[in-house]
Coordinates of C-alpha atoms in Angstrom, one line a residue:
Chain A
X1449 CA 8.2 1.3 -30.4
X1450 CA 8.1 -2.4 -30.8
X1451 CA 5.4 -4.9 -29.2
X1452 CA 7.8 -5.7 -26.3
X1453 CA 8.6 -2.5 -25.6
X1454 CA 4.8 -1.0 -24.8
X1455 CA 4.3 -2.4 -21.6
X1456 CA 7.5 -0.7 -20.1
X1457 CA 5.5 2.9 -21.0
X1458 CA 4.7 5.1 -18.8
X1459 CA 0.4 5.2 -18.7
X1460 CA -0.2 8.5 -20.6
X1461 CA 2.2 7.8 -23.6
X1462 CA -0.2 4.8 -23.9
X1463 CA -3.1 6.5 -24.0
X1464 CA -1.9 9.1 -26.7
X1465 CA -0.9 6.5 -29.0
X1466 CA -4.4 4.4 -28.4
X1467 CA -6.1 7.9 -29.0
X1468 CA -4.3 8.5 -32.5
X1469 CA -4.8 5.2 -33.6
X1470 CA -1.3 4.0 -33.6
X1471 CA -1.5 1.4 -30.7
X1472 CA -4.5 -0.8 -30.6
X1473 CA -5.7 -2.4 -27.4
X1474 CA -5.6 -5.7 -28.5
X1475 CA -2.4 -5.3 -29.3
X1476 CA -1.0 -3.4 -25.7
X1477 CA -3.3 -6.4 -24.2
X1478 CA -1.6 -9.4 -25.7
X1479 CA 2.1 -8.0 -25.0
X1480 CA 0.8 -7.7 -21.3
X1481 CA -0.6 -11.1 -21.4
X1482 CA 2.5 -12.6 -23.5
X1483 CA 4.7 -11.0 -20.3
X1484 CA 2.5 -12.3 -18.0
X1485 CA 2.9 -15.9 -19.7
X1486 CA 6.8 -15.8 -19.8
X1487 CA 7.8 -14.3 -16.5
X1488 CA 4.8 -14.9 -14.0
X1489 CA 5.1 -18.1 -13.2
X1490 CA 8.1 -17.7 -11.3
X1491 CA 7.0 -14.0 -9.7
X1492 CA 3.8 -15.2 -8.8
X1493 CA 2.5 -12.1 -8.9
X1494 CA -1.0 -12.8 -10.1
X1495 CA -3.4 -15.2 -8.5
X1496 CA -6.1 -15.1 -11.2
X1497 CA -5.2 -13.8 -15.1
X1498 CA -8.6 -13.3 -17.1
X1499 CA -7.1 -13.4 -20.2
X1500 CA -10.3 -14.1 -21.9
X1501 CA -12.1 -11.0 -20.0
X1502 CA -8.8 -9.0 -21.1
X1503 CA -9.2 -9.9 -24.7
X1504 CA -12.4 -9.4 -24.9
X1505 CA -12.6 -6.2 -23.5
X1506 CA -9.7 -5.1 -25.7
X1507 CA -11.8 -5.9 -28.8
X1508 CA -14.3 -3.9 -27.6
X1509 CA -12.4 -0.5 -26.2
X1510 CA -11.0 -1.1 -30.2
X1511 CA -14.3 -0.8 -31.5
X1512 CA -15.3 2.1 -29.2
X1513 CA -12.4 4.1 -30.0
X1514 CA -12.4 3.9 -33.8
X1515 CA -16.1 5.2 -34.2
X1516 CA -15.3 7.9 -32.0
X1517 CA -16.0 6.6 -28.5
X1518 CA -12.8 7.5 -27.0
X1519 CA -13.7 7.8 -23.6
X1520 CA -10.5 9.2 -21.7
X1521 CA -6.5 8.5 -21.1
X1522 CA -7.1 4.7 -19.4
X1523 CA -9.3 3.7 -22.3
X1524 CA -7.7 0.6 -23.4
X1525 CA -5.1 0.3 -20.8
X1526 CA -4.8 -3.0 -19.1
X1527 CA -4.4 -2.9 -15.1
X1528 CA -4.8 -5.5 -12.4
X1529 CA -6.2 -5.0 -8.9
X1530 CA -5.3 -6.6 -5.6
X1531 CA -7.0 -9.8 -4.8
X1532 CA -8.8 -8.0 -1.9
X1533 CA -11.2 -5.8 -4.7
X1534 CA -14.4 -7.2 -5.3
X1535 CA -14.4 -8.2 -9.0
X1536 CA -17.9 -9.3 -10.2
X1537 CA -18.0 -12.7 -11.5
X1538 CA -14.1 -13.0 -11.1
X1539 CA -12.8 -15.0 -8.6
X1540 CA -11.6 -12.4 -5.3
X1541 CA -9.5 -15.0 -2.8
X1542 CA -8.1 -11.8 -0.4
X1543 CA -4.9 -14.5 -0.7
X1544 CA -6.9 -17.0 1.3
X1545 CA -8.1 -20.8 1.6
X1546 CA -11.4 -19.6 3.2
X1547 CA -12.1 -17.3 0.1
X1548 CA -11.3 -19.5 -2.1
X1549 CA -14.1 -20.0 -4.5
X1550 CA -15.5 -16.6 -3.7
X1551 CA -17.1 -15.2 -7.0
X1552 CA -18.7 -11.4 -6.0
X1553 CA -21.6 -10.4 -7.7
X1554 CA -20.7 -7.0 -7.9
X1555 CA -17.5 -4.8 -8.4
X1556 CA -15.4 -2.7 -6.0
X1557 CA -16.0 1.2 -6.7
X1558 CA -12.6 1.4 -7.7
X1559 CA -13.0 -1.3 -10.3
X1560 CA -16.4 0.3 -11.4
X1561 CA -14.6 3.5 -12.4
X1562 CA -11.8 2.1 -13.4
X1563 CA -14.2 -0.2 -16.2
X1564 CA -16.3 3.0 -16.5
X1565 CA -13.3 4.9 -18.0
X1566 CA -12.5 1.8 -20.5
X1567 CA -10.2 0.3 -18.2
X1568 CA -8.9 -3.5 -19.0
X1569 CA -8.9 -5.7 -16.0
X1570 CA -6.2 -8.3 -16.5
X1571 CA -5.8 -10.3 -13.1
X1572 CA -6.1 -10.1 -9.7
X1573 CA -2.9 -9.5 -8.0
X1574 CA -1.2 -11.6 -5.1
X1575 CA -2.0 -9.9 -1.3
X1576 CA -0.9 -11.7 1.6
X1577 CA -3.8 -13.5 3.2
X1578 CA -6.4 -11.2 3.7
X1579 CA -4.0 -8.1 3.5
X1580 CA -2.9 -9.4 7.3
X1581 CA 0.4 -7.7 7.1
X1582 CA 3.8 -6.9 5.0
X1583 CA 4.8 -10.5 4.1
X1584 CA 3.3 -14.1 4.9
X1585 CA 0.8 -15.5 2.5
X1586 CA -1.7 -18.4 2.9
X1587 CA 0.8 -22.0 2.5
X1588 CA -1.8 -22.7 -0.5
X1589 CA -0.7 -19.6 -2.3
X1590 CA 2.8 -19.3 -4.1
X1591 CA 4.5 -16.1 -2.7
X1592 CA 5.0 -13.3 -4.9
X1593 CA 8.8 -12.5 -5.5
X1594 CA 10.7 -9.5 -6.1
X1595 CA 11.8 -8.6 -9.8
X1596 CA 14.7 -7.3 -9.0
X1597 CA 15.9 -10.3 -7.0
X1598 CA 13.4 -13.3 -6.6
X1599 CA 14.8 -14.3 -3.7
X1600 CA 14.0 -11.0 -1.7
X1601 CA 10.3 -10.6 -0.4
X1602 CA 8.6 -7.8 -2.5
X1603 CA 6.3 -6.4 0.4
X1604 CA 3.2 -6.1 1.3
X1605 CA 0.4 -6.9 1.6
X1606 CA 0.0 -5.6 -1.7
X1607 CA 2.6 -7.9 -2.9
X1608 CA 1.3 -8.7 -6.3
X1609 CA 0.5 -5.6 -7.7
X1610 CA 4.2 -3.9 -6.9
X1611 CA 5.6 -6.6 -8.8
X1612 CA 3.3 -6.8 -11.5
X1613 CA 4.0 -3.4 -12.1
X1614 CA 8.1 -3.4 -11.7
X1615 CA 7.9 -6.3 -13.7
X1616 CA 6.2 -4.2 -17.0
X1617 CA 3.2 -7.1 -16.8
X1618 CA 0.5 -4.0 -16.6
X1619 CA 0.9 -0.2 -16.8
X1620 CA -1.2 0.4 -13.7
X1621 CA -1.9 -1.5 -11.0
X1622 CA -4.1 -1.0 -7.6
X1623 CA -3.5 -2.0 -4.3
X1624 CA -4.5 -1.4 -0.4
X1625 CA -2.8 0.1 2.7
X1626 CA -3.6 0.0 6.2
X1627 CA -0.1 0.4 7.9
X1628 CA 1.8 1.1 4.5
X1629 CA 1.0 -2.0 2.5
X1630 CA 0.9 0.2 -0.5
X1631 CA 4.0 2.5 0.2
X1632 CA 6.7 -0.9 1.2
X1633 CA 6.3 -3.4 -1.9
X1634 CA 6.5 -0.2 -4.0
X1635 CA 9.5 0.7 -2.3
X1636 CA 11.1 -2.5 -2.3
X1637 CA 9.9 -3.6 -5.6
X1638 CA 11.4 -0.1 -6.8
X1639 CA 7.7 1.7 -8.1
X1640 CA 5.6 4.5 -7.1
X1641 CA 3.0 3.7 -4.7
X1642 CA 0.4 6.1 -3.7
X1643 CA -1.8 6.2 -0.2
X1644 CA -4.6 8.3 -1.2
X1645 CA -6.0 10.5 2.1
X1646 CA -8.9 8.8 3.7
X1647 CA -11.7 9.0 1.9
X1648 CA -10.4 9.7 -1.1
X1649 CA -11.4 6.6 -2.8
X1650 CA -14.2 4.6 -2.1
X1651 CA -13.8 1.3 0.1
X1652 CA -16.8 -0.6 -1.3
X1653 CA -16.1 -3.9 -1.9
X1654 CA -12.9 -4.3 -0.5
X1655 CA -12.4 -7.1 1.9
X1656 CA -11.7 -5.0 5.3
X1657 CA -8.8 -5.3 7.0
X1658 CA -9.2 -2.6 9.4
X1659 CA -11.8 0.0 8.4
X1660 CA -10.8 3.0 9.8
X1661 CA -6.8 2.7 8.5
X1662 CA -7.7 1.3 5.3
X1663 CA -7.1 2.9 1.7
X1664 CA -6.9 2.5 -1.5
X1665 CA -4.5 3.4 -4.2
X1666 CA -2.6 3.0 -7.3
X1667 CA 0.9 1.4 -8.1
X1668 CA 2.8 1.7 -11.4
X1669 CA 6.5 2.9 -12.5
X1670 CA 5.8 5.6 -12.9
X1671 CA 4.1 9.1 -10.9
X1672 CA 2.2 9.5 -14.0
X1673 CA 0.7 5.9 -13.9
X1674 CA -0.4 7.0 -10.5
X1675 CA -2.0 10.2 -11.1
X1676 CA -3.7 8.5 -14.3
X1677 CA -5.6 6.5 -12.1
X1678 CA -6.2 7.6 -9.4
X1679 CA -8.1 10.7 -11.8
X1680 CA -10.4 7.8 -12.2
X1681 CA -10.8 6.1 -8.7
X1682 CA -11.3 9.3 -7.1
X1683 CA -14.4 10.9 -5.9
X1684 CA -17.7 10.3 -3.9
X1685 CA -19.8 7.0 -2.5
X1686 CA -22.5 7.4 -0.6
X1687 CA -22.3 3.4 -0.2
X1688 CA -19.0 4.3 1.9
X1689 CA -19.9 6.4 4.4
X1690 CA -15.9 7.8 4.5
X1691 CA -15.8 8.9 1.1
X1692 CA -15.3 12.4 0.3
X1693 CA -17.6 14.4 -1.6
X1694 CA -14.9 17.2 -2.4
X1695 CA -14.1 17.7 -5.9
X1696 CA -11.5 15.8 -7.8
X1697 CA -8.7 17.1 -9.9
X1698 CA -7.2 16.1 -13.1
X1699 CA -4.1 14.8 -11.1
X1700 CA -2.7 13.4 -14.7
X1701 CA -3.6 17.0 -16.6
X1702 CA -2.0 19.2 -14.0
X1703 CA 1.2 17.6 -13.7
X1704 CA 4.1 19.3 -14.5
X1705 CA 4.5 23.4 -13.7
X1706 CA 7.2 24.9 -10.8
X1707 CA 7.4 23.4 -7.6
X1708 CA 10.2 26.2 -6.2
X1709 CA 9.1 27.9 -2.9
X1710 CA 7.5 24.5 -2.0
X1711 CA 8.8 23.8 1.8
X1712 CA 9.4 20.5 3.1
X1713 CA 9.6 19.2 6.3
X1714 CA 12.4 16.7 6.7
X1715 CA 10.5 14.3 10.0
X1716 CA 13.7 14.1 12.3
X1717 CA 12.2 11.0 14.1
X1718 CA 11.7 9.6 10.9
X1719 CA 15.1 9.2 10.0
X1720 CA 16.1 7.5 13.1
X1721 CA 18.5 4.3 14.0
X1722 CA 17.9 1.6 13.0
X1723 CA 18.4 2.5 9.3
X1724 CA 20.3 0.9 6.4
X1725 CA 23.3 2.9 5.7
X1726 CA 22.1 3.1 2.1
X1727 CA 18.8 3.6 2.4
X1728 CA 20.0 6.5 4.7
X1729 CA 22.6 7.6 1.7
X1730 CA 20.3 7.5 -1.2
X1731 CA 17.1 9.3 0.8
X1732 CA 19.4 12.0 2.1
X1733 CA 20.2 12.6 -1.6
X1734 CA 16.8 12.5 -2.7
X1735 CA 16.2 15.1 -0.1
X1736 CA 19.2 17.3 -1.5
X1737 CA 17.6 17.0 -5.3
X1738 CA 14.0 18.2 -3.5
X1739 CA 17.0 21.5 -2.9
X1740 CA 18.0 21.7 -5.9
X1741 CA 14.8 21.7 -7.5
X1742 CA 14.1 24.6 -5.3
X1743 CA 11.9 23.2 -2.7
X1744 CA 12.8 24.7 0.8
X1745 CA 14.3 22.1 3.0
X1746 CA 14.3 22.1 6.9
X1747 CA 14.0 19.6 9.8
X1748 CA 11.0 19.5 11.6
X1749 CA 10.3 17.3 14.8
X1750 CA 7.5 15.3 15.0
X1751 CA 7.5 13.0 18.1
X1752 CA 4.5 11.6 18.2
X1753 CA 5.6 9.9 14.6
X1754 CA 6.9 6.9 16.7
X1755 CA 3.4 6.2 18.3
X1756 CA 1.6 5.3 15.1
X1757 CA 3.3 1.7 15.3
X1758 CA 1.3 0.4 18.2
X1759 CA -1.3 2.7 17.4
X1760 CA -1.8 1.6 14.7
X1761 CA -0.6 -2.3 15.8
X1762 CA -3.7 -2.4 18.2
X1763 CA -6.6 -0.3 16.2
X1764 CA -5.7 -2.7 13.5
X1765 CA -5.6 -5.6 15.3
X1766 CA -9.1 -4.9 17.4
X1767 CA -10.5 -4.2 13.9
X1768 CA -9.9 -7.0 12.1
X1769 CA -10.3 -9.6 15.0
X1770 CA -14.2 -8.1 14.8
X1771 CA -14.6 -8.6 11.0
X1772 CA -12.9 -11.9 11.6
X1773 CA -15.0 -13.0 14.7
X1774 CA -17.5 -15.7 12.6
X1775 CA -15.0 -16.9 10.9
X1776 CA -12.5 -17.3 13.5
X1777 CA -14.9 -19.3 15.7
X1778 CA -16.2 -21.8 12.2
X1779 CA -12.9 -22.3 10.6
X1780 CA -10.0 -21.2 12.1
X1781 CA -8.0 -24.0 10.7
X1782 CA -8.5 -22.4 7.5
X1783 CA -6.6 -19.3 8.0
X1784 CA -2.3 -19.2 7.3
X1785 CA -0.7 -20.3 11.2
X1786 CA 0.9 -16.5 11.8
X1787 CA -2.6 -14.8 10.6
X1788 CA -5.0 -17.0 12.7
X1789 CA -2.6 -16.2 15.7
X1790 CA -2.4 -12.7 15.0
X1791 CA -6.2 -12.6 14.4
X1792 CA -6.6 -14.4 18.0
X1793 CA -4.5 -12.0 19.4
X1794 CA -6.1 -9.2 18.8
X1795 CA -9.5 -10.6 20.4
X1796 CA -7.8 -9.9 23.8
X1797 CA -7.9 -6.7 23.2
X1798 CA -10.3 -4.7 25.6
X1799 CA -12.3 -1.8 24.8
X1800 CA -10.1 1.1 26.8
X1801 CA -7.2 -0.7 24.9
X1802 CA -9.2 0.7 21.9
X1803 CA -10.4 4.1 23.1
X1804 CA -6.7 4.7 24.3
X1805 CA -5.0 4.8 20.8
X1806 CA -8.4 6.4 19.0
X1807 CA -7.0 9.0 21.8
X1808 CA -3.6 9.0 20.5
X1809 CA -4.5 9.1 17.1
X1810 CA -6.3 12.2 17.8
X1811 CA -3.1 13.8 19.2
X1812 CA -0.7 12.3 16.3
X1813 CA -4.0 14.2 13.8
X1814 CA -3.4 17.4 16.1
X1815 CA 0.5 17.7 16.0
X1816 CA 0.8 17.0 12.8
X1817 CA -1.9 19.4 11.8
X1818 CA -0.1 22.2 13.7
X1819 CA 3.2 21.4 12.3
X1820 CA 1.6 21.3 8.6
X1821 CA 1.2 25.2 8.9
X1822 CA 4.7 25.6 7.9
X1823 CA 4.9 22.5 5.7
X1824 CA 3.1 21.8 2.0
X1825 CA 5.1 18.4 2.5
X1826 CA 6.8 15.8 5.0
X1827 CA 9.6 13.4 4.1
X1828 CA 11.1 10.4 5.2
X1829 CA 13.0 6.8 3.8
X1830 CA 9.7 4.9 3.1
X1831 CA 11.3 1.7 4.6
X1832 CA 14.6 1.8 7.1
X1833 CA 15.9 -1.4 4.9
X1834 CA 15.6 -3.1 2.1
X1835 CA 13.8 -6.0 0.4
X1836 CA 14.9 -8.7 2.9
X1837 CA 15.3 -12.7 1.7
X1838 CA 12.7 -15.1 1.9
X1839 CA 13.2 -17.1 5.5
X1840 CA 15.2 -14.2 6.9
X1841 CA 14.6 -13.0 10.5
X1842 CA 16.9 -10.5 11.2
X1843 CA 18.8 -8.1 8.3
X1844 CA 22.6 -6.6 9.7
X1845 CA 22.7 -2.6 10.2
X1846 CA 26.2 -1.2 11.2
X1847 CA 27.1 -4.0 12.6
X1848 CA 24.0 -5.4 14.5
X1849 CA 20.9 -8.1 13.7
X1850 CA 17.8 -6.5 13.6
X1851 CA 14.4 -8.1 13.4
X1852 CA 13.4 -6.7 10.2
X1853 CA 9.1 -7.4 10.8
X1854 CA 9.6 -5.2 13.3
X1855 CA 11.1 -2.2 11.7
X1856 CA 9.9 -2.4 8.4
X1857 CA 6.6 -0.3 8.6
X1858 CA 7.5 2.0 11.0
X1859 CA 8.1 5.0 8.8
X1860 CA 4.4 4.6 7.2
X1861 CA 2.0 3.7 9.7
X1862 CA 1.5 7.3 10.7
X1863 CA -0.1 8.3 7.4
X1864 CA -2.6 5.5 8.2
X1865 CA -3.2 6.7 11.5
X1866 CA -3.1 10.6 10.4
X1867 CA -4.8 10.0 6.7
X1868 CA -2.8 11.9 5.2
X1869 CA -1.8 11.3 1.7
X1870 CA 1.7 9.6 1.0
X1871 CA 3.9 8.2 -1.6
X1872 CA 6.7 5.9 -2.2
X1873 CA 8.8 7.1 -5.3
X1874 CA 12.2 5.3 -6.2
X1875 CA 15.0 7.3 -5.1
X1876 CA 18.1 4.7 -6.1
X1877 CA 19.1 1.2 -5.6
X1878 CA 21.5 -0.4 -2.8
X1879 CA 25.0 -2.2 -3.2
X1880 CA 23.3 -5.0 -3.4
X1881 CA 21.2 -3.7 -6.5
X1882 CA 18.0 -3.0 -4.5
X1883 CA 15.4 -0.5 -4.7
X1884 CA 15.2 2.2 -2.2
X1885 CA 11.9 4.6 -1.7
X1886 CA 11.6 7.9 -0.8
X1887 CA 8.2 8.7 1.2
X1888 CA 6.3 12.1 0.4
X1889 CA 3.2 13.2 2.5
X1890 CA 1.1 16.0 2.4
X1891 CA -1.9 17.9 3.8
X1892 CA -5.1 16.0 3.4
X1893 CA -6.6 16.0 -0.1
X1894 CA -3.2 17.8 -1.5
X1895 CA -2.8 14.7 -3.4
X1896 CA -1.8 17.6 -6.4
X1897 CA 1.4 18.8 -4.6
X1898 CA 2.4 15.2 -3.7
X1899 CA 2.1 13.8 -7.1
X1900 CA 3.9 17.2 -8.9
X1901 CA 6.8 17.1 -6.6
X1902 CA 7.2 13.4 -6.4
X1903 CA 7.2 13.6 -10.5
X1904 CA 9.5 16.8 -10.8
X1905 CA 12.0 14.2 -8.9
X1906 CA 11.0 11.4 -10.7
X1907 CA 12.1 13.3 -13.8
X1908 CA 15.2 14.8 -12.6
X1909 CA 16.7 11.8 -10.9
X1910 CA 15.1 9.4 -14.2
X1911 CA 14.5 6.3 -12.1
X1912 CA 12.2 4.4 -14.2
X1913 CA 14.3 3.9 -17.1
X1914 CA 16.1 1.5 -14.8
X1915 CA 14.4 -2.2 -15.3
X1916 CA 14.9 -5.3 -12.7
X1917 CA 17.3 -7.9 -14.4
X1918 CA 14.3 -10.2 -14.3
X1919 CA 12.4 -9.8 -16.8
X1920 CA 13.7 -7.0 -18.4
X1921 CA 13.8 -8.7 -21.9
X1922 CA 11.3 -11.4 -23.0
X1923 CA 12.9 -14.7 -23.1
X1924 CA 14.8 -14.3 -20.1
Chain B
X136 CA -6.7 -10.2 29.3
X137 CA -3.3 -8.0 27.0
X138 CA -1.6 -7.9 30.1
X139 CA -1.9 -11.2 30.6
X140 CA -0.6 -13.5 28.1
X141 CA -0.4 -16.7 30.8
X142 CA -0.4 -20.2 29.0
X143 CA -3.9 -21.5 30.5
X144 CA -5.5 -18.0 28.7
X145 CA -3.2 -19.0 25.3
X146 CA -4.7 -22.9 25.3
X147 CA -8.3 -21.2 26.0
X148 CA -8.0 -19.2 23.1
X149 CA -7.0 -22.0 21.1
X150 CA -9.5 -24.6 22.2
X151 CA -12.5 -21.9 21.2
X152 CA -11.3 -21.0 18.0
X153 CA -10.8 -25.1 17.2
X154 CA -6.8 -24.6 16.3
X155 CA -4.7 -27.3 17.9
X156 CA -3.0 -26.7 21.0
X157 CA 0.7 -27.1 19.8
X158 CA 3.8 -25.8 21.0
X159 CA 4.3 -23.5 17.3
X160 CA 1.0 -22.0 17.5
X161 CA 1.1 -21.3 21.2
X162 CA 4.4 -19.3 20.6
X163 CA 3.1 -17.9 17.5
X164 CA -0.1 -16.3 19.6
X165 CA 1.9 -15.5 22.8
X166 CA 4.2 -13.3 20.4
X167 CA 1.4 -11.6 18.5
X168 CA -0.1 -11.3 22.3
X169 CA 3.6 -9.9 23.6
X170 CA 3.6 -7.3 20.9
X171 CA -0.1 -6.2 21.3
X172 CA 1.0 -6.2 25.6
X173 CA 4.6 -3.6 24.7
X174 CA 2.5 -1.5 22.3
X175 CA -0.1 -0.5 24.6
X176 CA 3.0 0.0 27.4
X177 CA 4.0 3.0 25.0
X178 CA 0.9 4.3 24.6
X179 CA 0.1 4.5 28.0
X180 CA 3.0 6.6 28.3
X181 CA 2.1 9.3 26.4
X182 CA 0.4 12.1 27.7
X183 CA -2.9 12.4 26.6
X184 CA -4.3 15.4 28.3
X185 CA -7.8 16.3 27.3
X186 CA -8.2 14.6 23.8
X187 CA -11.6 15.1 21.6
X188 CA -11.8 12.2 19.9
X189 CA -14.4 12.6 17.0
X190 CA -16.5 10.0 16.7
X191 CA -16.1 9.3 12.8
X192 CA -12.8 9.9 11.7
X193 CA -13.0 12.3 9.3
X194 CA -10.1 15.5 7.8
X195 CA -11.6 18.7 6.9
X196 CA -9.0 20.0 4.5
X197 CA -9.5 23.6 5.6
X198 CA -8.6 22.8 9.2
X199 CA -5.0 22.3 7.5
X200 CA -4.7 25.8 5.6

């Protein structure tokens, strides 16, 4: 395999090769960085690059691993983390003018284990302004733009690191998701995106957006770039009081093995009008390859799926207009026009507003815990389109306009609100060339099934060897 | 204060937070405001019945087996 080519492999074939000697660091490092240079300053996917961290780094996980101190499958491997992970003495913005200059002194828990395992931070990726929803960054920030078509929105709010990832720029990236901002760039950016449950990984030092609905979780290409990492970002915090202290599995060892008898529950309100013809098209044949693979298939209903938008619209709203609250009253003018306004909004929100969908989160928790006796897994499209343009309002479905902003998240929030783990895997690519995503979800802490499914159709249907036109060969 | 998203309560907002008072920003909050206001509609529909809400959110994997 030549220079160019490493960055498009999937995160264990790295590893092997840095284990046997025959890739070096330094080298997988500077064709990440020589990607970056040539493609990212039209994606914009990357707010900071520490190159000189990078290299650095790379010299010494080199080092390490030729006297013996290989320390695990992401030793060496180059990632980046959304802008909204504390990196110590590494500039974290959260994709914002009033976090500027903010230097942390200390790392997020999912950066610590990531550097623990030998782990190469690269950048910081591009979130829109402090993770405030699925597109609409700060004016001061260039938007991140979609590989496969850069003048569709990739998602968000982890904008950055679905693109840095389609676009080959790192193996592995890491993201956060409150109402699905992991799940819809990775679907419309055409990568895996995994939702860990709550309190799987640690939230320490990441910039809240609404505490109890946010997550965080991997991006790459592939499913095994996902279980890779999160192997690493897994596991107890006592300085997150949510963190789980149940044991965590080698996701990336136990991959593979038979997935037949494995029932599926296809979410009948979840594949509800509006949808995209062929986003419709391409997940319904997704769910027919789950059949062939010998996973039983049946329709289950699920009404209180629908709720989890306003739900989830006002906990998150109430939540982050109290972390917002100093701010909002020193320097409002500092915030993007849509996020101060949304901020403000939810500052009108009264305490029964509150207590009433905590309630209705409880009964969402409760019928989809009953209806998970019969399930190991639920399915749905990820999003009901796909990537929309840049200044486009509405998108056309048979025929009518629909306001795409308010559609776009509605087949993700209720993971949020349940905490149940959920993934976006590829599952084809419009007329028009653009990525679709299929949406996996299991029972809480079954991230194992989710990931051994979601890469037993990864493998059959052979998605990743597809590559977005831009920047699919240096030079371009 | 959801329910009502009335243009004196919109330029009161404003004026505290120190954002100016024009006509793209006042639309931009009464929207947010409008969507907040529809969303709770729906979940005041639902039936709630009697609902334990825990006080820490927290999933107990063997209440899913």
């Amino acid at each position: 395999m030549n220079s160019e080519e490493w960055p498009w492999a999937p995160t264990p074939v790295l590893g092997r090769a840095i284990a046997r000697g025959e890739l070096s660091p330094v080298q997988l490092v500077e064709a990440c960085l020589t990607r970056i240079t040539s493609f990212d300053g039209r994606l914009h996917s990357l707010i900071t690059v520490d190159a000189a961290g990078a290299r650095a780094d790379a010299v010494t996980a080199e080092r390490e691993i030729r006297s013996g101190g290989y320390r695990g499958p992401l030793h060496g491997i180059p990632y980046a983390v959304k802008d909204i992970l504390s990196t110590k003495g590494l500039r974290t913005t959260a994709g914002s003018k009033i976090l500027a200059d903010n230097v942390p002194q200390y790392d997020a828990a999912a950066v610590e284990r990531l550097r623990a395992a030998g782990a190469i931070l690269i950048g910081k990726a591009h979130t829109y302004e402090f993770a405030c929803g699925p597109e609409g960054g700060h004016p001061s920030i260039p938007e991140a733009r979609n590989p496969w078509d850069p003048r569709c929105i990739p998602g968000g709010s982890s904008s950055g690191s679905a693109v840095a990832a389609a676009a080959a720029l790192c193996p592995i990236t890491i993201g956060t998701c409150t109402g699905g901002s992991i799940r819809l760039p990775a679907a419309l950016c055409g990568v895996v995106g995994l939702k860990p449950t709550y309190g799987r990984v640690s939230r320490f030092g990441v910039i809240p957006l609404s505490r109890s609905l946010d997550h965080v979780g991997p991006i790459g290409r592939t499913v095994a770039d996902c279980a890779a990492a999160l192997t690493v970002i897994a596991g107890p915090d006592r300085r997150d009081p949510t963190a789980s202290r149940l044991p965590v599995p080698d996701y990336l060892g136990q991959l593979g093995g038979d997935v037949r008898g494995l029932r599926v529950g296809v979410v009948r309100e979840m594949w509800t009008e509006p949808i995209d013809p062929d986003v419709r098209r391409l997940a319904g044949l997704a769910v027919d390859m789950l059949g062939r693979l010998g996973l039983q298939v049946e329709e289950v209903s699920l009404p209180l799926a629908a709720a989890a938008v306003p739900a989830v619209g006002i906990i998150m709203s109430a939540e982050s207009a109290q972390f917002h609250t100093a701010w909002l009253r020193t320097r409002a003018g500092d915030y993007g026009p849509g996020v101060a306004a949304r901020l403000i909004a939810g500052t009108a929100l009264t305490a029964p507003d509150l207590a009433l969908a905590h309630q209705v989160r409880q009964l969402a928790v409760d019928q989809f815990r009953r209806a998970m006796k019969g399930f190991d897994l639920l399915v749905s499209p990820t999003t009901p389109i796909t990537a929309p343009r840049f200044g486009q309002d509405a998108v056309g479905i048979d025929g009518a306009s629909v306001p795409w902003r308010q559609i776009l998240s509605r087949f993700t929030r209720i993971f949020n609100l349940t905490g149940l783990p959920a993934i976006s895997v590829p599952c084809g690519f419009s007329a028009n060339g653009m990525p679709v995503g299929l949406q996996l979800a299991a029972r809480p802490f079954d991230e194992m099934t989710l990931l051994r499914v979601s890469d037993a159709y990864e493998k059959a249907a052979g998605w990743p060897s597809r590559r977005p036109a831009f920047g699919a060969a240096a030079g371009e | 204060l959801i329910d009502r998203p009335d243009a004196e309560w919109v330029r009161g907002m404003l004026r505290s937070s120190g954002l100016p008072a024009d006509e793209t920003t006042i639309e931009a909050l009464r929207g947010e405001v409008e969507l907040l206001r529809r969303g709770l509609g729906l979940l005041r529909e639902i039936t709630l019945g009697d609902v334990a809400t825990a006080d820490a959110f927290q999933l107990d994997p063997d209440d899913w087996r």
